[in-house]
């Protein structure tokens, strides 16, 4: 019989955290607008040209602020994610990204129209004059071009066809945008005059952003990896295209990690060291080893199956909020498809007794951890349903329809529901849960997509 250990650690009230983060965001933006407001007395914006120009300036200030907020959202500061919730940070990143580009385009268009109107010049003439005479304007043009390219790349249709590595590298050029916009703001911005409050405030904002990035993406991972010195202990085949990697290291008991968390793993082996990929834990941390379970879907995951024992591992994280401390209900329902069984298998060790697991797989061969799930179910008074059949098999599909799910789990609306798997499955399940009136706060989703 397998022995189960439940790690400690305080939960943070996400809704309070979210309120604090949103309040700080809006307060920060309000303060950023103050110098413009003070410099733009009532009555000074009279006529077409001044109105266009001031709208352009305000859009520039808001755009500059959103750019900085964007970087804080991607700083991987764990408290931010814990306070907001992983999926929400991603959603904010997407929304702020879209608003940022709208603000930047408004800034460019309104400023050009305003100046052209004031100078009675044509738009092309005015544009050329501004680009060739204003300091740091070339960098502003380059930064705007990169931002527009990033928005294009974020389109789902483009992401689907683009190799992840290419998308990732182009996305890294956003750091160049930060540098270029900094130059443009401090050289051309009306509110950035020497010794002004505006200049001091924006300097403070840039320092906060750079400090968050350095801490979240460099210092915190470096400290964690120096402390725990992780190595590959064993690679175990689970099925034809799924294998588990057991990781050992120092002081694992002290690692603040829970079932449902994922790390970005960098395996310092030939052909792998230059990439870091996210994988969830597939067993609850037990202080002796960590386990991740990988489905081969591409070239990198194929290489991982041949990792030699002893390879050093460098991780960033833990990340994600697909964890038991998010549960507000005493009992849980866990729905997994494909490699989504990994965090679900781990969560079953930590969630209270009486959980129900529905594991959707195309064939019996695709089922991994079958024996572990059955042993755990017995140990934790849980039920496990294996729903096996091809994608279009009516019986298997029925199990996840509102009627089918209610038959399997009559009290579904009173359970905390964790869903993990391919996006087609997760979207269909979320739709079913909503139709069964399961409250949104009880639905936890891990789409395996960032
Ligand atoms: C939070 C999270 C947890 C995950 N947990 C697991 C797990 O426990 N087990 C498992 O088998 N898979 C997991 N995945 C998926 C896994 O990260 C990808 O399957 C893997 O990175 C594919 O790499 P590849 O080069 O072999 O395939 P590719 O063909 O290059 O990529 C296949 C797809 O994987 C995604 N992907 C590729 N590289 C990355 C990357 N560096 N970062 C993010 N996404 C990437 C892209 O969307 C791409 O379309 C998880 C993904 C996320 C986002």
Tab-separated table of C-alpha atoms and ligand atoms in Angstrom:
chain	number	residue	atom	x	y	z
A	1	UNK	CA	0.000	0.000	0.000
A	2	UNK	CA	1.483	3.381	-1.019
A	3	UNK	CA	2.073	5.911	1.831
A	4	UNK	CA	0.584	9.424	1.136
A	5	UNK	CA	2.155	12.696	2.566
A	6	UNK	CA	0.253	16.065	2.441
A	7	UNK	CA	2.651	19.159	2.368
A	8	UNK	CA	1.829	22.225	4.557
A	9	UNK	CA	1.757	26.010	3.522
A	10	UNK	CA	-0.769	28.883	4.077
A	11	UNK	CA	-3.434	29.665	1.424
A	12	UNK	CA	-3.826	33.279	0.199
A	13	UNK	CA	-7.366	34.644	-0.345
A	14	UNK	CA	-7.253	35.052	-4.159
A	15	UNK	CA	-10.168	37.485	-4.372
A	16	UNK	CA	-8.520	39.859	-1.884
A	17	UNK	CA	-5.237	39.490	-3.758
A	18	UNK	CA	-6.989	40.265	-7.016
A	19	UNK	CA	-8.629	43.374	-5.556
A	20	UNK	CA	-5.266	44.638	-4.292
A	21	UNK	CA	-3.593	44.044	-7.671
A	22	UNK	CA	-6.378	45.766	-9.621
A	23	UNK	CA	-6.378	48.690	-7.173
A	24	UNK	CA	-2.599	49.119	-7.463
A	25	UNK	CA	-2.889	49.000	-11.265
A	26	UNK	CA	-5.513	51.742	-11.468
A	27	UNK	CA	-3.878	53.882	-8.786
A	28	UNK	CA	-0.561	53.654	-10.635
A	29	UNK	CA	-2.230	54.707	-13.879
A	30	UNK	CA	-4.026	57.608	-12.209
A	31	UNK	CA	-0.744	58.902	-10.765
A	32	UNK	CA	0.902	58.560	-14.202
A	33	UNK	CA	-1.777	60.835	-15.696
A	34	UNK	CA	-1.508	63.509	-12.956
A	35	UNK	CA	1.457	65.425	-14.493
A	36	UNK	CA	-0.389	65.584	-17.843
A	37	UNK	CA	-3.533	66.725	-16.095
A	38	UNK	CA	-1.621	69.429	-14.201
A	39	UNK	CA	0.091	70.580	-17.435
A	40	UNK	CA	-3.208	70.747	-19.337
A	41	UNK	CA	-5.355	73.397	-17.622
A	42	UNK	CA	-9.040	73.673	-18.583
A	43	UNK	CA	-9.527	75.832	-21.629
A	44	UNK	CA	-6.032	75.071	-22.982
A	45	UNK	CA	-7.399	72.307	-25.196
A	46	UNK	CA	-9.412	74.500	-27.555
A	47	UNK	CA	-9.647	73.795	-31.247
A	48	UNK	CA	-8.918	70.768	-33.415
A	49	UNK	CA	-5.104	70.686	-33.323
A	50	UNK	CA	-4.661	71.004	-29.499
A	51	UNK	CA	-7.462	68.472	-28.904
A	52	UNK	CA	-5.972	65.916	-31.277
A	53	UNK	CA	-2.494	66.463	-29.816
A	54	UNK	CA	-3.603	66.156	-26.171
A	55	UNK	CA	-5.609	63.007	-26.929
A	56	UNK	CA	-2.446	61.667	-28.584
A	57	UNK	CA	-0.315	62.598	-25.561
A	58	UNK	CA	-2.744	61.013	-23.105
A	59	UNK	CA	-2.879	57.839	-25.221
A	60	UNK	CA	0.933	57.791	-25.143
A	61	UNK	CA	1.012	58.043	-21.338
A	62	UNK	CA	-1.598	55.298	-20.915
A	63	UNK	CA	0.180	53.151	-23.541
A	64	UNK	CA	3.534	53.610	-21.782
A	65	UNK	CA	1.973	52.570	-18.480
A	66	UNK	CA	0.293	49.506	-20.016
A	67	UNK	CA	3.617	48.447	-21.513
A	68	UNK	CA	5.183	48.446	-18.041
A	69	UNK	CA	2.199	46.608	-16.564
A	70	UNK	CA	2.627	44.022	-19.318
A	71	UNK	CA	6.171	43.275	-18.170
A	72	UNK	CA	5.210	43.009	-14.515
A	73	UNK	CA	2.527	40.486	-15.532
A	74	UNK	CA	5.230	38.419	-17.262
A	75	UNK	CA	7.798	38.786	-14.482
A	76	UNK	CA	6.829	35.385	-13.032
A	77	UNK	CA	6.776	36.825	-9.517
A	78	UNK	CA	5.065	33.927	-7.728
A	79	UNK	CA	3.038	36.130	-5.378
A	80	UNK	CA	1.452	37.876	-8.385
A	81	UNK	CA	0.317	34.568	-9.798
A	82	UNK	CA	-0.875	33.307	-6.419
A	83	UNK	CA	-2.837	36.478	-5.795
A	84	UNK	CA	-4.386	36.692	-9.223
A	85	UNK	CA	-4.400	33.052	-10.365
A	86	UNK	CA	-2.393	31.745	-13.281
A	87	UNK	CA	-5.095	31.813	-15.895
A	88	UNK	CA	-6.083	35.353	-14.904
A	89	UNK	CA	-2.510	36.636	-15.234
A	90	UNK	CA	-2.445	35.204	-18.763
A	91	UNK	CA	-5.830	36.702	-19.561
A	92	UNK	CA	-4.718	40.107	-18.194
A	93	UNK	CA	-1.558	39.817	-20.275
A	94	UNK	CA	-3.646	39.291	-23.406
A	95	UNK	CA	-6.109	42.101	-22.581
A	96	UNK	CA	-3.409	44.582	-21.547
A	97	UNK	CA	-1.486	43.648	-24.721
A	98	UNK	CA	-4.475	44.453	-26.918
A	99	UNK	CA	-5.210	47.735	-25.079
A	100	UNK	CA	-1.546	48.675	-25.249
A	101	UNK	CA	-1.480	48.408	-29.038
A	102	UNK	CA	-4.709	50.414	-29.345
A	103	UNK	CA	-3.181	53.148	-27.162
A	104	UNK	CA	0.080	53.184	-29.120
A	105	UNK	CA	-1.731	53.425	-32.476
A	106	UNK	CA	-3.961	56.206	-31.062
A	107	UNK	CA	-0.832	57.985	-29.762
A	108	UNK	CA	0.836	57.893	-33.173
A	109	UNK	CA	-2.248	58.812	-35.222
A	110	UNK	CA	-3.557	61.611	-32.987
A	111	UNK	CA	-0.155	63.208	-32.475
A	112	UNK	CA	0.515	63.181	-36.230
A	113	UNK	CA	-2.957	64.553	-37.035
A	114	UNK	CA	-2.667	67.194	-34.306
A	115	UNK	CA	0.761	68.419	-35.380
A	116	UNK	CA	-0.168	68.295	-39.094
A	117	UNK	CA	-3.278	70.367	-38.348
A	118	UNK	CA	-1.344	72.869	-36.224
A	119	UNK	CA	1.372	73.239	-38.844
A	120	UNK	CA	-1.044	73.133	-41.780
A	121	UNK	CA	1.172	70.346	-43.183
A	122	UNK	CA	0.179	67.144	-45.010
A	123	UNK	CA	0.300	63.960	-42.966
A	124	UNK	CA	3.286	62.447	-44.859
A	125	UNK	CA	5.251	65.718	-44.546
A	126	UNK	CA	4.471	66.017	-40.855
A	127	UNK	CA	5.332	62.346	-40.270
A	128	UNK	CA	8.668	62.693	-42.012
A	129	UNK	CA	9.421	65.906	-40.097
A	130	UNK	CA	8.706	64.276	-36.729
A	131	UNK	CA	10.614	61.063	-37.505
A	132	UNK	CA	13.677	62.906	-38.791
A	133	UNK	CA	13.842	65.801	-36.330
A	134	UNK	CA	12.716	64.452	-32.969
A	135	UNK	CA	15.255	62.653	-30.775
A	136	UNK	CA	14.675	58.878	-30.244
A	137	UNK	CA	11.823	58.883	-32.767
A	138	UNK	CA	13.399	56.135	-34.893
A	139	UNK	CA	13.446	53.886	-31.813
A	140	UNK	CA	9.758	54.729	-31.244
A	141	UNK	CA	8.977	53.680	-34.829
A	142	UNK	CA	10.902	50.402	-34.421
A	143	UNK	CA	9.201	49.715	-31.076
A	144	UNK	CA	5.751	50.297	-32.601
A	145	UNK	CA	6.579	47.938	-35.489
A	146	UNK	CA	7.662	45.190	-33.068
A	147	UNK	CA	4.496	45.662	-30.977
A	148	UNK	CA	2.312	45.313	-34.080
A	149	UNK	CA	4.233	42.162	-35.071
A	150	UNK	CA	3.693	40.691	-31.580
A	151	UNK	CA	-0.044	41.277	-31.811
A	152	UNK	CA	-0.081	39.541	-35.177
A	153	UNK	CA	1.823	36.597	-33.713
A	154	UNK	CA	-0.583	36.351	-30.812
A	155	UNK	CA	-3.436	35.554	-33.194
A	156	UNK	CA	-4.458	31.934	-32.562
A	157	UNK	CA	-4.352	31.125	-36.308
A	158	UNK	CA	-0.728	32.291	-36.512
A	159	UNK	CA	0.338	30.611	-33.254
A	160	UNK	CA	-1.102	27.347	-34.482
A	161	UNK	CA	1.192	27.229	-37.539
A	162	UNK	CA	4.281	28.848	-36.053
A	163	UNK	CA	6.833	26.627	-34.268
A	164	UNK	CA	6.680	27.530	-30.564
A	165	UNK	CA	10.398	28.348	-30.510
A	166	UNK	CA	9.987	30.981	-33.270
A	167	UNK	CA	6.978	32.495	-31.489
A	168	UNK	CA	8.965	32.540	-28.258
A	169	UNK	CA	12.068	34.199	-29.787
A	170	UNK	CA	10.014	36.921	-31.489
A	171	UNK	CA	8.171	37.439	-28.210
A	172	UNK	CA	11.540	37.996	-26.509
A	173	UNK	CA	12.035	41.059	-28.734
A	174	UNK	CA	9.480	42.743	-26.471
A	175	UNK	CA	12.400	43.481	-24.124
A	176	UNK	CA	13.825	45.632	-26.912
A	177	UNK	CA	10.500	47.496	-27.000
A	178	UNK	CA	10.924	48.307	-23.307
A	179	UNK	CA	14.350	49.802	-23.965
A	180	UNK	CA	13.260	51.710	-27.084
A	181	UNK	CA	10.129	53.141	-25.473
A	182	UNK	CA	12.129	54.188	-22.414
A	183	UNK	CA	14.435	56.177	-24.742
A	184	UNK	CA	11.497	57.746	-26.576
A	185	UNK	CA	9.558	58.676	-23.433
A	186	UNK	CA	12.502	60.254	-21.605
A	187	UNK	CA	13.726	62.102	-24.729
A	188	UNK	CA	10.415	63.308	-26.227
A	189	UNK	CA	7.773	63.111	-23.478
A	190	UNK	CA	6.389	66.503	-22.304
A	191	UNK	CA	5.907	65.114	-18.791
A	192	UNK	CA	9.497	63.847	-18.573
A	193	UNK	CA	11.199	67.223	-18.165
A	194	UNK	CA	14.225	67.190	-15.796
A	195	UNK	CA	13.445	67.273	-12.052
A	196	UNK	CA	9.696	67.075	-12.734
A	197	UNK	CA	7.428	64.733	-10.706
A	198	UNK	CA	6.579	62.968	-13.979
A	199	UNK	CA	10.200	62.044	-14.642
A	200	UNK	CA	10.764	60.843	-11.092
A	201	UNK	CA	7.556	58.779	-11.109
A	202	UNK	CA	8.285	57.090	-14.449
A	203	UNK	CA	11.842	56.359	-13.338
A	204	UNK	CA	10.351	54.681	-10.274
A	205	UNK	CA	7.982	52.657	-12.496
A	206	UNK	CA	10.831	51.485	-14.739
A	207	UNK	CA	12.889	50.500	-11.683
A	208	UNK	CA	9.944	48.460	-10.354
A	209	UNK	CA	9.549	46.718	-13.713
A	210	UNK	CA	13.243	45.899	-14.135
A	211	UNK	CA	13.488	44.741	-10.508
A	212	UNK	CA	10.414	42.474	-10.944
A	213	UNK	CA	11.825	40.937	-14.109
A	214	UNK	CA	15.275	40.380	-12.636
A	215	UNK	CA	13.862	38.938	-9.428
A	216	UNK	CA	11.109	36.810	-10.981
A	217	UNK	CA	13.037	35.485	-13.959
A	218	UNK	CA	16.652	35.400	-12.676
A	219	UNK	CA	17.144	35.739	-8.906
A	220	UNK	CA	14.280	33.557	-7.638
A	221	UNK	CA	15.020	30.631	-10.035
A	222	UNK	CA	18.766	30.924	-9.353
A	223	UNK	CA	18.230	30.766	-5.581
A	224	UNK	CA	15.838	27.819	-5.893
A	225	UNK	CA	18.177	25.825	-8.154
A	226	UNK	CA	21.265	26.560	-6.064
A	227	UNK	CA	19.372	25.394	-2.974
A	228	UNK	CA	17.888	22.177	-4.398
A	229	UNK	CA	20.411	21.110	-7.070
A	230	UNK	CA	17.953	19.006	-9.039
A	231	UNK	CA	19.039	16.034	-11.153
A	232	UNK	CA	17.386	13.355	-13.260
A	233	UNK	CA	17.113	10.214	-11.114
A	234	UNK	CA	15.242	7.943	-13.493
A	235	UNK	CA	13.208	7.905	-16.712
A	236	UNK	CA	10.340	5.392	-16.687
A	237	UNK	CA	8.258	4.421	-19.713
A	238	UNK	CA	4.527	4.651	-18.912
A	239	UNK	CA	3.115	3.834	-22.395
A	240	UNK	CA	4.092	3.976	-26.092
A	241	UNK	CA	4.359	7.767	-26.127
A	242	UNK	CA	4.360	8.699	-22.431
A	243	UNK	CA	7.213	8.497	-19.932
A	244	UNK	CA	7.899	9.801	-16.421
A	245	UNK	CA	11.007	11.591	-15.243
A	246	UNK	CA	11.893	11.247	-11.558
A	247	UNK	CA	13.865	14.177	-10.214
A	248	UNK	CA	16.001	14.082	-7.118
A	249	UNK	CA	17.746	16.904	-5.304
A	250	UNK	CA	18.642	18.478	-1.964
A	251	UNK	CA	16.210	19.629	0.730
A	252	UNK	CA	13.174	18.746	-1.392
A	253	UNK	CA	11.064	18.816	1.738
A	254	UNK	CA	11.642	22.576	1.885
A	255	UNK	CA	10.442	23.179	-1.681
A	256	UNK	CA	7.225	25.225	-1.518
A	257	UNK	CA	5.360	23.169	-4.137
A	258	UNK	CA	2.023	21.388	-4.293
A	259	UNK	CA	0.261	18.920	-6.551
A	260	UNK	CA	-1.141	20.776	-9.551
A	261	UNK	CA	1.829	23.114	-9.812
A	262	UNK	CA	4.024	23.114	-12.900
A	263	UNK	CA	7.603	24.170	-13.437
A	264	UNK	CA	9.360	25.343	-16.527
A	265	UNK	CA	12.022	22.621	-16.806
A	266	UNK	CA	15.396	23.101	-18.445
A	267	UNK	CA	17.352	19.867	-18.748
A	268	UNK	CA	21.051	20.663	-19.065
A	269	UNK	CA	21.659	17.927	-21.615
A	270	UNK	CA	22.814	18.112	-25.239
A	271	UNK	CA	20.063	19.409	-27.543
A	272	UNK	CA	17.781	20.290	-24.596
A	273	UNK	CA	19.631	22.896	-22.462
A	274	UNK	CA	18.574	25.902	-24.546
A	275	UNK	CA	14.835	25.323	-24.096
A	276	UNK	CA	12.616	25.391	-21.012
A	277	UNK	CA	9.192	23.730	-21.285
A	278	UNK	CA	6.331	23.618	-18.769
A	279	UNK	CA	5.353	20.280	-17.253
A	280	UNK	CA	3.132	19.690	-14.229
A	281	UNK	CA	4.027	17.432	-11.336
A	282	UNK	CA	2.417	14.005	-11.733
A	283	UNK	CA	2.742	13.013	-8.095
A	284	UNK	CA	2.322	15.000	-4.903
A	285	UNK	CA	5.737	16.259	-3.706
A	286	UNK	CA	6.975	13.838	-1.024
A	287	UNK	CA	10.308	15.332	-0.039
A	288	UNK	CA	12.227	12.460	-1.668
A	289	UNK	CA	11.654	12.991	-5.384
A	290	UNK	CA	9.582	14.982	-7.835
A	291	UNK	CA	7.911	13.423	-10.853
A	292	UNK	CA	6.781	14.843	-14.156
A	293	UNK	CA	5.111	12.790	-16.859
A	294	UNK	CA	5.577	13.728	-20.491
A	295	UNK	CA	3.610	12.863	-23.607
A	296	UNK	CA	5.722	12.924	-26.776
A	297	UNK	CA	4.130	15.516	-29.086
A	298	UNK	CA	7.157	17.054	-30.779
A	299	UNK	CA	10.933	17.052	-31.146
A	300	UNK	CA	11.762	18.291	-27.662
A	301	UNK	CA	9.529	15.873	-25.762
A	302	UNK	CA	10.921	13.057	-27.920
A	303	UNK	CA	14.459	13.992	-26.850
A	304	UNK	CA	13.474	14.030	-23.158
A	305	UNK	CA	12.654	10.333	-23.260
A	306	UNK	CA	16.376	9.639	-23.739
A	307	UNK	CA	17.675	11.781	-20.884
A	308	UNK	CA	20.586	10.085	-19.103
A	309	UNK	CA	20.465	9.640	-15.310
A	310	UNK	CA	22.297	12.384	-13.441
A	311	UNK	CA	21.548	15.253	-15.844
A	312	UNK	CA	21.308	18.573	-13.985
A	313	UNK	CA	17.911	20.247	-14.134
A	314	UNK	CA	17.262	23.982	-13.864
A	315	UNK	CA	13.668	24.937	-13.075
A	316	UNK	CA	11.596	28.118	-12.910
A	317	UNK	CA	8.521	28.072	-10.681
A	318	UNK	CA	6.521	26.526	-9.151
A	319	UNK	CA	3.694	28.142	-11.089
A	320	UNK	CA	-0.019	27.688	-11.586
A	321	UNK	CA	-3.075	27.681	-9.379
A	322	UNK	CA	-4.476	24.264	-10.284
A	323	UNK	CA	-4.021	23.310	-6.652
A	324	UNK	CA	-6.056	21.860	-3.786
A	325	UNK	CA	-5.838	25.052	-1.700
A	326	UNK	CA	-8.122	26.737	-4.249
A	327	UNK	CA	-10.966	24.403	-3.357
A	328	UNK	CA	-13.893	25.946	-1.467
A	329	UNK	CA	-15.983	22.757	-1.538
A	330	UNK	CA	-15.277	19.639	0.580
A	331	UNK	CA	-15.448	17.255	-2.381
A	332	UNK	CA	-13.873	17.390	-5.808
A	333	UNK	CA	-14.456	16.124	-9.329
A	334	UNK	CA	-11.349	15.738	-11.475
A	335	UNK	CA	-11.685	15.402	-15.246
A	336	UNK	CA	-8.591	14.585	-17.289
A	337	UNK	CA	-7.839	13.828	-20.924
A	338	UNK	CA	-4.556	12.655	-22.461
A	339	UNK	CA	-1.470	14.024	-20.695
A	340	UNK	CA	-3.808	16.087	-18.528
A	341	UNK	CA	-3.892	13.050	-16.201
A	342	UNK	CA	-0.517	14.150	-14.796
A	343	UNK	CA	-1.664	16.982	-12.450
A	344	UNK	CA	-4.974	15.199	-11.812
A	345	UNK	CA	-3.119	12.067	-10.602
A	346	UNK	CA	-1.059	14.284	-8.270
A	347	UNK	CA	-4.080	16.222	-6.989
A	348	UNK	CA	-5.850	13.003	-6.008
A	349	UNK	CA	-3.186	12.592	-3.298
A	350	UNK	CA	-3.893	15.992	-1.764
A	351	UNK	CA	-7.610	16.596	-2.189
A	352	UNK	CA	-9.962	15.559	0.643
A	353	UNK	CA	-11.481	12.065	0.602
A	354	UNK	CA	-14.451	11.333	-1.617
A	355	UNK	CA	-13.164	12.750	-4.895
A	356	UNK	CA	-14.361	11.453	-8.272
A	357	UNK	CA	-11.934	11.133	-11.217
A	358	UNK	CA	-13.098	10.863	-14.836
A	359	UNK	CA	-10.193	9.917	-17.096
A	360	UNK	CA	-10.929	10.234	-20.822
A	361	UNK	CA	-8.627	8.310	-23.188
A	362	UNK	CA	-8.944	7.172	-26.802
A	363	UNK	CA	-7.861	3.597	-26.096
A	364	UNK	CA	-6.874	1.344	-23.201
A	365	UNK	CA	-3.215	1.615	-24.254
A	366	UNK	CA	-3.394	5.368	-23.791
A	367	UNK	CA	-4.350	5.021	-20.140
A	368	UNK	CA	-1.341	5.779	-17.909
A	369	UNK	CA	-1.200	5.431	-14.073
A	370	UNK	CA	-4.157	3.036	-14.137
A	371	UNK	CA	-2.844	0.975	-11.231
A	372	UNK	CA	-1.695	4.051	-9.274
A	373	UNK	CA	-5.120	5.653	-9.692
A	374	UNK	CA	-6.881	2.520	-8.457
A	375	UNK	CA	-4.568	2.219	-5.422
A	376	UNK	CA	-4.975	5.908	-4.612
A	377	UNK	CA	-8.738	5.724	-5.058
A	378	UNK	CA	-8.924	2.954	-2.511
A	379	UNK	CA	-6.613	4.789	-0.105
A	380	UNK	CA	-8.533	8.071	-0.400
A	381	UNK	CA	-12.099	6.815	-0.686
A	382	UNK	CA	-12.304	8.105	-4.232
A	383	UNK	CA	-13.972	6.821	-7.415
A	384	UNK	CA	-12.175	6.548	-10.757
A	385	UNK	CA	-14.065	6.293	-14.062
A	386	UNK	CA	-12.032	5.371	-17.150
A	387	UNK	CA	-13.968	6.671	-20.195
A	388	UNK	CA	-12.266	4.981	-23.125
A	389	UNK	CA	-13.173	5.316	-26.796
A	390	UNK	CA	-12.285	7.148	-30.002
A	391	UNK	CA	-13.045	10.876	-30.154
A	392	UNK	CA	-16.350	10.330	-32.008
A	393	UNK	CA	-17.494	7.329	-29.932
A	394	UNK	CA	-21.058	8.262	-28.826
A	395	UNK	CA	-20.855	6.439	-25.459
A	396	UNK	CA	-17.591	8.089	-24.446
A	397	UNK	CA	-18.866	11.469	-25.596
A	398	UNK	CA	-22.113	10.936	-23.669
A	399	UNK	CA	-20.203	10.663	-20.365
A	400	UNK	CA	-19.206	14.339	-20.613
A	401	UNK	CA	-22.565	15.702	-21.778
A	402	UNK	CA	-24.751	17.427	-19.135
A	403	UNK	CA	-27.000	14.359	-18.841
A	404	UNK	CA	-24.098	11.897	-18.852
A	405	UNK	CA	-22.083	13.822	-16.275
A	406	UNK	CA	-25.078	14.291	-13.972
A	407	UNK	CA	-25.667	10.518	-14.059
A	408	UNK	CA	-22.010	9.891	-13.164
A	409	UNK	CA	-21.757	12.696	-10.604
A	410	UNK	CA	-25.236	13.703	-9.378
A	411	UNK	CA	-23.817	16.320	-6.964
A	412	UNK	CA	-21.509	17.878	-9.580
A	413	UNK	CA	-22.751	21.415	-8.847
A	414	UNK	CA	-21.597	21.056	-5.228
A	415	UNK	CA	-18.134	19.838	-6.104
A	416	UNK	CA	-14.856	21.632	-6.830
A	417	UNK	CA	-14.108	20.703	-10.438
A	418	UNK	CA	-10.568	20.413	-11.828
A	419	UNK	CA	-10.291	19.975	-15.602
A	420	UNK	CA	-7.048	19.333	-17.464
A	421	UNK	CA	-6.351	18.130	-20.997
A	422	UNK	CA	-6.340	19.129	-24.656
A	423	UNK	CA	-8.223	22.390	-25.363
A	424	UNK	CA	-10.997	20.631	-27.337
A	425	UNK	CA	-11.860	18.467	-24.333
A	426	UNK	CA	-11.520	21.228	-21.734
A	427	UNK	CA	-13.764	23.629	-23.695
A	428	UNK	CA	-16.445	20.926	-24.097
A	429	UNK	CA	-16.276	20.046	-20.381
A	430	UNK	CA	-16.451	23.682	-19.263
A	431	UNK	CA	-19.498	24.144	-21.480
A	432	UNK	CA	-21.122	21.086	-19.843
A	433	UNK	CA	-20.298	22.353	-16.340
A	434	UNK	CA	-21.816	25.747	-17.080
A	435	UNK	CA	-24.969	24.073	-18.352
A	436	UNK	CA	-25.067	22.084	-15.125
A	437	UNK	CA	-24.856	25.422	-13.281
A	438	UNK	CA	-21.529	24.690	-11.595
A	439	UNK	CA	-20.410	28.102	-10.190
A	440	UNK	CA	-17.396	29.565	-12.058
A	441	UNK	CA	-15.360	29.856	-8.848
A	442	UNK	CA	-15.604	26.041	-8.448
A	443	UNK	CA	-14.146	25.361	-11.925
A	444	UNK	CA	-10.348	25.124	-12.203
A	445	UNK	CA	-8.885	24.779	-15.650
A	446	UNK	CA	-5.446	23.773	-16.853
A	447	UNK	CA	-5.313	23.863	-20.649
A	448	UNK	CA	-1.623	23.049	-21.016
A	449	UNK	CA	-1.356	26.248	-23.061
A	450	UNK	CA	0.465	29.468	-22.179
B	1	LIG	C1	1.138	24.821	-17.707
B	1	LIG	C2	1.484	23.655	-18.605
B	1	LIG	C3	1.668	22.401	-18.037
B	1	LIG	C4	1.979	21.312	-18.883
B	1	LIG	N1	2.156	20.095	-18.301
B	1	LIG	C5	2.431	19.026	-19.095
B	1	LIG	C6	2.600	17.709	-18.510
B	1	LIG	O1	2.537	17.512	-17.287
B	1	LIG	N2	2.833	16.669	-19.359
B	1	LIG	C7	2.894	16.856	-20.728
B	1	LIG	O2	3.095	15.869	-21.461
B	1	LIG	N3	2.747	18.106	-21.303
B	1	LIG	C8	2.526	19.167	-20.521
B	1	LIG	N4	2.383	20.408	-21.090
B	1	LIG	C9	2.548	20.564	-22.539
B	1	LIG	C10	4.030	20.586	-22.890
B	1	LIG	O3	4.646	21.721	-22.361
B	1	LIG	C11	4.215	20.579	-24.410
B	1	LIG	O4	3.590	19.448	-24.926
B	1	LIG	C12	5.695	20.552	-24.793
B	1	LIG	O5	6.270	21.744	-24.405
B	1	LIG	C13	5.820	20.313	-26.275
B	1	LIG	O6	7.139	20.497	-26.700
B	1	LIG	P1	7.668	19.840	-28.081
B	1	LIG	O7	8.794	20.652	-28.512
B	1	LIG	O8	7.877	18.410	-27.887
B	1	LIG	O9	6.446	19.982	-29.085
B	1	LIG	P2	6.171	21.133	-30.136
B	1	LIG	O10	5.650	20.481	-31.330
B	1	LIG	O11	7.274	22.087	-30.292
B	1	LIG	O12	5.006	21.882	-29.383
B	1	LIG	C14	3.713	21.356	-29.288
B	1	LIG	C15	2.886	22.398	-28.567
B	1	LIG	O13	3.378	22.552	-27.247
B	1	LIG	C16	3.437	23.918	-26.887
B	1	LIG	N5	4.794	24.237	-26.492
B	1	LIG	C17	5.923	23.896	-27.133
B	1	LIG	N6	6.994	24.379	-26.500
B	1	LIG	C18	6.503	25.043	-25.420
B	1	LIG	C19	7.102	25.795	-24.362
B	1	LIG	N7	8.438	25.937	-24.253
B	1	LIG	N8	6.320	26.389	-23.476
B	1	LIG	C20	4.975	26.274	-23.549
B	1	LIG	N9	4.333	25.557	-24.506
B	1	LIG	C21	5.093	24.967	-25.424
B	1	LIG	C22	3.016	24.732	-28.077
B	1	LIG	O14	1.715	25.183	-27.855
B	1	LIG	C23	3.071	23.794	-29.207
B	1	LIG	O15	2.027	24.045	-30.079
B	1	LIG	C24	2.085	21.506	-20.298
B	1	LIG	C25	1.908	22.776	-20.853
B	1	LIG	C26	1.608	23.834	-20.033
B	1	LIG	C27	1.410	25.171	-20.626
